[in-house]
Amino acid sequence: MLPRWENSQLVLPVAHGTGNWIGAASAMIHRDHIYLAYRDRHPVEKGRGNRAYVACSPIDDGINFDTLCIIDKEDMDAESLERPALDVTPDGDWDMYLSCATFNSKHWRIERLRAGRPEDFSAKTRKTIFPGSVAFGIKDPVLLRDRDLHIWATLHPLTEGDENADQMISVNACNCEPVMVPEPGTWYSRGTRITAVVGEYAYFDGRASAAQNFEERTGIAKWNGSRYIAIAGPASSPFGGGALRYVSAIALPNGQLRLYYESATKYGSHELRTELRAPL
């Protein structure tokens, strides 16, 4: 069930050095292609999360992607960009939900871009869907569409000082009701971030301290009727700070799960990797 780094393959490499990341990806299947939305990030002095991308790959590949569009943080009026997620509406419109950092603050918001095709995403269509508040920032959307669209997100507190703004809980984005919270004395006692939902299970990121910020590890949780409860983990990278985070999971036609995740390298950076797994 848990990711196993040794079974993974590289999808997108990244420049060496701490603060260089490719990942925070969200994957979805539409017809006969896998569509991947992700961001690149650079050290703070080089702009943090500068761009978000949408790329596609044949469903029987999933490793080699062609870039369809690029969104720059300047066009989103954002200090940094973080995890994007994709949806196709019942009317056939394409939506990108994108995490945007508000300038000179710890606040995050989620904006939505809409287009007729993923190639046509543009910041000109941007609309704030989940604004957050003076009390919390909201980011890292997770989308799941069945009859309806379900959206989860991560909240960060803004009322406990900047030194505590890294704390995180997972919520139903539409009403901000908690769905997973940290548990004292665990490896995820500082924060939980739902990153993918598969049936009654969820992948989540967790960490035990502020020092582990950006180096979260992955666990699996199960829905108990009111909350997600951790049942397995953590899984980590064998390199760097051990980060193995932002798991996205898609079910392939053959029944396997294809996972995408951001993983620490021996060079201090984070790269995007993929792995095939048996169903949960």
Coordinates of C-alpha atoms in Angstrom, one line a residue:
M1 CA 0.0 0.0 0.0
L2 CA 2.7 2.5 1.0
P3 CA 5.0 3.8 -1.7
R4 CA 8.3 2.0 -2.1
W5 CA 11.0 4.3 -3.4
E6 CA 13.1 1.4 -4.7
N7 CA 10.3 0.5 -7.1
S8 CA 9.9 4.0 -8.5
Q9 CA 11.1 5.6 -11.8
L10 CA 12.2 9.2 -12.5
V11 CA 9.6 11.3 -14.3
L12 CA 11.1 14.8 -14.0
P13 CA 14.6 15.6 -12.9
V14 CA 15.6 18.9 -11.2
A15 CA 18.7 21.0 -10.7
H16 CA 20.9 20.0 -7.8
G17 CA 20.9 21.9 -4.6
T18 CA 18.6 22.6 -1.6
G19 CA 15.4 24.4 -2.5
N20 CA 15.2 23.1 -6.0
W21 CA 12.0 21.0 -6.3
I22 CA 9.9 19.6 -9.1
G23 CA 6.6 18.0 -7.9
A24 CA 3.6 18.8 -5.8
A25 CA 1.9 17.0 -8.7
S26 CA -1.7 16.0 -9.2
A27 CA -2.6 13.4 -11.9
M28 CA -5.8 12.6 -13.6
I29 CA -6.9 10.3 -16.4
H30 CA -9.0 11.8 -19.2
R31 CA -9.9 9.5 -22.1
D32 CA -6.6 7.8 -23.2
H33 CA -4.1 10.2 -21.5
I34 CA -2.7 10.9 -18.1
Y35 CA -2.7 14.6 -17.4
L36 CA -0.2 15.9 -14.8
A37 CA -0.3 19.3 -13.1
Y38 CA 2.8 20.2 -11.1
R39 CA 5.0 23.1 -10.0
D40 CA 8.7 23.9 -10.0
R41 CA 10.3 25.6 -7.0
H42 CA 13.6 27.3 -6.5
P43 CA 15.5 28.6 -3.4
V44 CA 13.9 31.6 -1.8
E45 CA 16.4 34.0 -3.3
K46 CA 15.5 32.7 -6.8
G47 CA 11.7 33.1 -6.4
R48 CA 10.3 30.0 -4.6
G49 CA 7.4 28.5 -6.7
N50 CA 7.8 30.3 -10.0
R51 CA 5.7 28.2 -12.4
A52 CA 2.9 25.7 -12.7
Y53 CA 2.7 23.3 -15.6
V54 CA 0.2 20.9 -17.3
A55 CA 1.6 18.0 -19.2
C56 CA 0.2 14.8 -20.7
S57 CA 1.3 11.3 -21.5
P58 CA -0.4 8.3 -23.1
I59 CA -2.2 6.2 -20.5
D60 CA 0.1 3.2 -21.3
D61 CA 3.2 5.3 -20.7
G62 CA 2.9 7.6 -17.7
I63 CA 6.6 8.4 -17.6
N64 CA 7.3 10.6 -20.6
F65 CA 5.2 13.8 -20.7
D66 CA 4.7 16.6 -23.2
T67 CA 4.2 20.1 -21.7
L68 CA 0.8 21.7 -22.7
C69 CA 0.9 25.0 -20.8
I70 CA 2.9 27.0 -18.2
I71 CA 1.5 29.5 -15.7
D72 CA 3.8 32.1 -14.2
K73 CA 3.4 33.3 -10.6
E74 CA 3.6 37.0 -11.8
D75 CA 0.4 36.5 -13.8
M76 CA -1.3 35.1 -10.7
D77 CA -0.3 38.0 -8.5
A78 CA 1.4 35.5 -6.2
E79 CA 4.6 35.5 -4.3
S80 CA 4.9 31.7 -4.9
L81 CA 2.9 28.9 -6.5
E82 CA 2.2 25.5 -4.9
R83 CA 0.2 22.4 -5.7
P84 CA -2.2 22.6 -8.7
A85 CA -5.0 20.1 -9.4
L86 CA -7.1 19.4 -12.5
D87 CA -10.8 18.7 -13.2
V88 CA -13.0 18.3 -16.2
T89 CA -16.5 19.5 -15.6
P90 CA -19.7 17.8 -16.8
D91 CA -19.9 20.5 -19.5
G92 CA -16.4 19.7 -20.8
D93 CA -14.6 22.7 -19.3
W94 CA -11.1 22.2 -17.9
D95 CA -10.3 23.6 -14.5
M96 CA -7.0 24.1 -12.7
Y97 CA -7.1 24.8 -9.0
L98 CA -3.9 26.5 -8.0
S99 CA -2.3 27.3 -4.7
C100 CA -1.1 31.0 -4.6
A101 CA 0.9 32.7 -1.8
T102 CA -0.2 36.2 -0.8
F103 CA 2.7 38.7 -0.8
N104 CA 4.5 39.5 2.4
S105 CA 2.5 37.1 4.5
K106 CA 2.1 33.4 5.4
H107 CA -1.3 33.4 3.8
W108 CA -2.3 31.1 0.9
R109 CA -5.4 31.0 -1.3
I110 CA -6.7 28.7 -4.0
E111 CA -7.6 30.2 -7.4
R112 CA -9.2 28.5 -10.3
L113 CA -8.4 28.8 -14.0
R114 CA -10.9 27.7 -16.7
A115 CA -10.3 26.7 -20.3
G116 CA -11.8 24.7 -23.1
R117 CA -8.5 22.7 -23.4
P118 CA -5.6 22.2 -21.0
E119 CA -3.4 23.9 -23.6
D120 CA -5.4 27.1 -23.2
F121 CA -5.1 27.7 -19.5
S122 CA -4.5 31.4 -18.8
A123 CA -4.2 33.5 -15.7
K124 CA -6.7 35.9 -17.4
T125 CA -9.5 33.5 -16.3
R126 CA -8.3 33.4 -12.6
K127 CA -10.9 33.4 -9.9
T128 CA -10.4 33.0 -6.2
I129 CA -12.4 30.0 -5.1
F130 CA -11.1 29.4 -1.6
P131 CA -9.7 32.7 -0.2
G132 CA -8.7 31.6 3.3
S133 CA -9.0 34.3 5.9
V134 CA -7.0 36.4 8.4
A135 CA -7.1 33.3 10.6
F136 CA -5.8 30.7 8.1
G137 CA -4.2 30.1 4.8
I138 CA -5.6 27.3 2.5
K139 CA -3.6 25.4 -0.2
D140 CA -2.8 22.1 -1.8
P141 CA -6.2 21.1 -3.3
V142 CA -7.1 17.4 -3.9
L143 CA -9.9 16.9 -6.4
L144 CA -12.1 13.8 -6.9
R145 CA -15.0 13.7 -9.3
D146 CA -17.8 11.1 -9.2
R147 CA -21.3 12.4 -9.5
D148 CA -20.1 15.6 -7.8
L149 CA -16.8 17.3 -7.3
H150 CA -15.1 16.7 -3.9
I151 CA -12.3 19.0 -2.8
W152 CA -10.0 18.6 0.1
A153 CA -7.3 21.1 1.1
T154 CA -4.8 21.9 3.8
L155 CA -5.2 24.7 6.4
H156 CA -2.3 26.6 8.0
P157 CA -2.9 28.8 11.1
L158 CA -2.1 32.5 10.9
T159 CA -3.0 33.5 14.4
E160 CA -0.2 31.7 16.3
G161 CA 2.8 33.6 15.0
D162 CA 4.8 33.0 11.8
E163 CA 6.9 30.4 13.6
N164 CA 3.7 28.2 13.9
A165 CA 2.3 28.8 10.4
D166 CA 3.8 25.6 9.1
Q167 CA 1.3 23.5 11.2
M168 CA -1.3 21.9 9.0
I169 CA -4.6 20.1 9.1
S170 CA -6.7 18.5 6.3
V171 CA -10.2 19.8 5.7
N172 CA -13.2 19.6 3.4
A173 CA -12.4 22.7 1.3
C174 CA -16.0 23.7 0.8
N175 CA -16.8 24.1 4.5
C176 CA -13.3 23.9 6.2
E177 CA -14.5 21.0 8.4
P178 CA -11.4 19.0 9.6
V179 CA -11.0 15.5 8.1
M180 CA -7.6 14.7 9.4
V181 CA -5.6 16.3 12.2
P182 CA -2.2 15.7 13.9
E183 CA -2.0 13.3 16.8
P184 CA 0.4 14.0 19.7
G185 CA 3.4 11.7 20.0
T186 CA 3.2 10.4 16.4
W187 CA 5.4 11.0 13.3
Y188 CA 2.7 13.4 12.1
S189 CA 2.2 15.3 15.3
R190 CA 3.0 18.7 13.7
G191 CA 0.8 18.4 10.6
T192 CA -1.3 16.2 8.3
R193 CA -1.9 17.0 4.6
I194 CA -4.3 14.7 2.6
T195 CA -2.7 14.4 -0.9
A196 CA -4.8 11.7 -2.6
V197 CA -8.1 9.9 -1.9
V198 CA -8.7 6.4 -3.2
G199 CA -12.0 4.9 -2.1
E200 CA -12.1 4.8 1.7
Y201 CA -8.4 5.4 2.0
A202 CA -6.2 8.5 1.7
Y203 CA -2.5 9.2 1.2
F204 CA -1.3 11.9 3.5
D205 CA 1.9 13.9 4.3
G206 CA 3.0 14.2 7.9
R207 CA 5.8 15.6 10.0
A208 CA 6.6 15.7 13.7
S209 CA 8.5 19.0 13.9
A210 CA 8.9 22.4 12.3
A211 CA 12.4 21.4 11.3
Q212 CA 10.8 18.7 9.0
N213 CA 8.9 21.4 7.1
F214 CA 9.4 20.6 3.3
E215 CA 10.7 17.1 4.1
E216 CA 7.4 15.4 4.9
R217 CA 6.9 11.7 4.7
T218 CA 3.9 9.7 3.4
G219 CA 1.3 7.6 5.3
I220 CA -2.0 6.0 4.5
A221 CA -5.2 6.7 6.4
K222 CA -8.7 5.1 6.4
W223 CA -12.0 6.9 6.7
N224 CA -13.9 5.9 9.9
G225 CA -17.1 7.7 9.2
S226 CA -16.0 11.2 10.4
R227 CA -12.2 11.4 10.1
Y228 CA -9.3 9.8 8.4
I229 CA -7.3 7.7 10.8
A230 CA -3.6 6.8 10.1
I231 CA -3.1 3.0 9.5
A232 CA 0.3 2.9 7.8
G233 CA 3.5 4.8 7.4
P234 CA 5.7 6.6 7.1
A235 CA 7.3 6.0 3.8
S236 CA 10.4 8.1 2.9
S237 CA 13.1 8.7 0.4
P238 CA 16.5 7.1 1.2
F239 CA 18.2 10.4 0.3
G240 CA 18.5 14.0 1.7
G241 CA 15.9 14.9 4.4
G242 CA 13.8 11.8 3.5
A243 CA 11.0 13.7 1.8
L244 CA 8.5 11.5 0.0
R245 CA 5.4 13.7 -0.3
Y246 CA 2.5 15.0 -2.4
V247 CA 1.5 11.5 -3.5
S248 CA -1.1 11.5 -6.3
A249 CA -2.8 8.3 -7.2
I250 CA -4.7 7.3 -10.4
A251 CA -6.4 3.9 -11.1
L252 CA -5.3 2.5 -14.5
P253 CA -7.6 0.4 -16.7
N254 CA -5.7 -2.8 -15.7
G255 CA -6.6 -2.1 -12.0
Q256 CA -3.1 -1.0 -10.9
L257 CA -2.5 2.3 -9.2
R258 CA 0.0 4.7 -10.6
L259 CA 1.5 6.9 -8.0
Y260 CA 3.4 10.2 -8.5
Y261 CA 5.3 11.8 -5.7
E262 CA 7.9 14.4 -4.9
S263 CA 11.1 12.7 -3.6
A264 CA 14.3 13.9 -2.0
T265 CA 17.5 13.3 -3.8
K266 CA 21.1 12.9 -2.6
Y267 CA 21.8 16.4 -4.0
G268 CA 19.5 18.2 -1.6
S269 CA 16.8 18.8 -4.3
H270 CA 13.4 17.1 -4.8
E271 CA 12.5 15.3 -8.1
L272 CA 9.2 13.8 -9.4
R273 CA 9.0 10.0 -9.5
T274 CA 6.3 7.4 -10.3
E275 CA 5.5 3.9 -9.2
L276 CA 3.0 1.2 -10.0
R277 CA 1.2 -0.4 -7.1
A278 CA -1.5 -3.0 -6.5
P279 CA -4.9 -1.5 -5.6
L280 CA -5.5 -0.4 -2.1

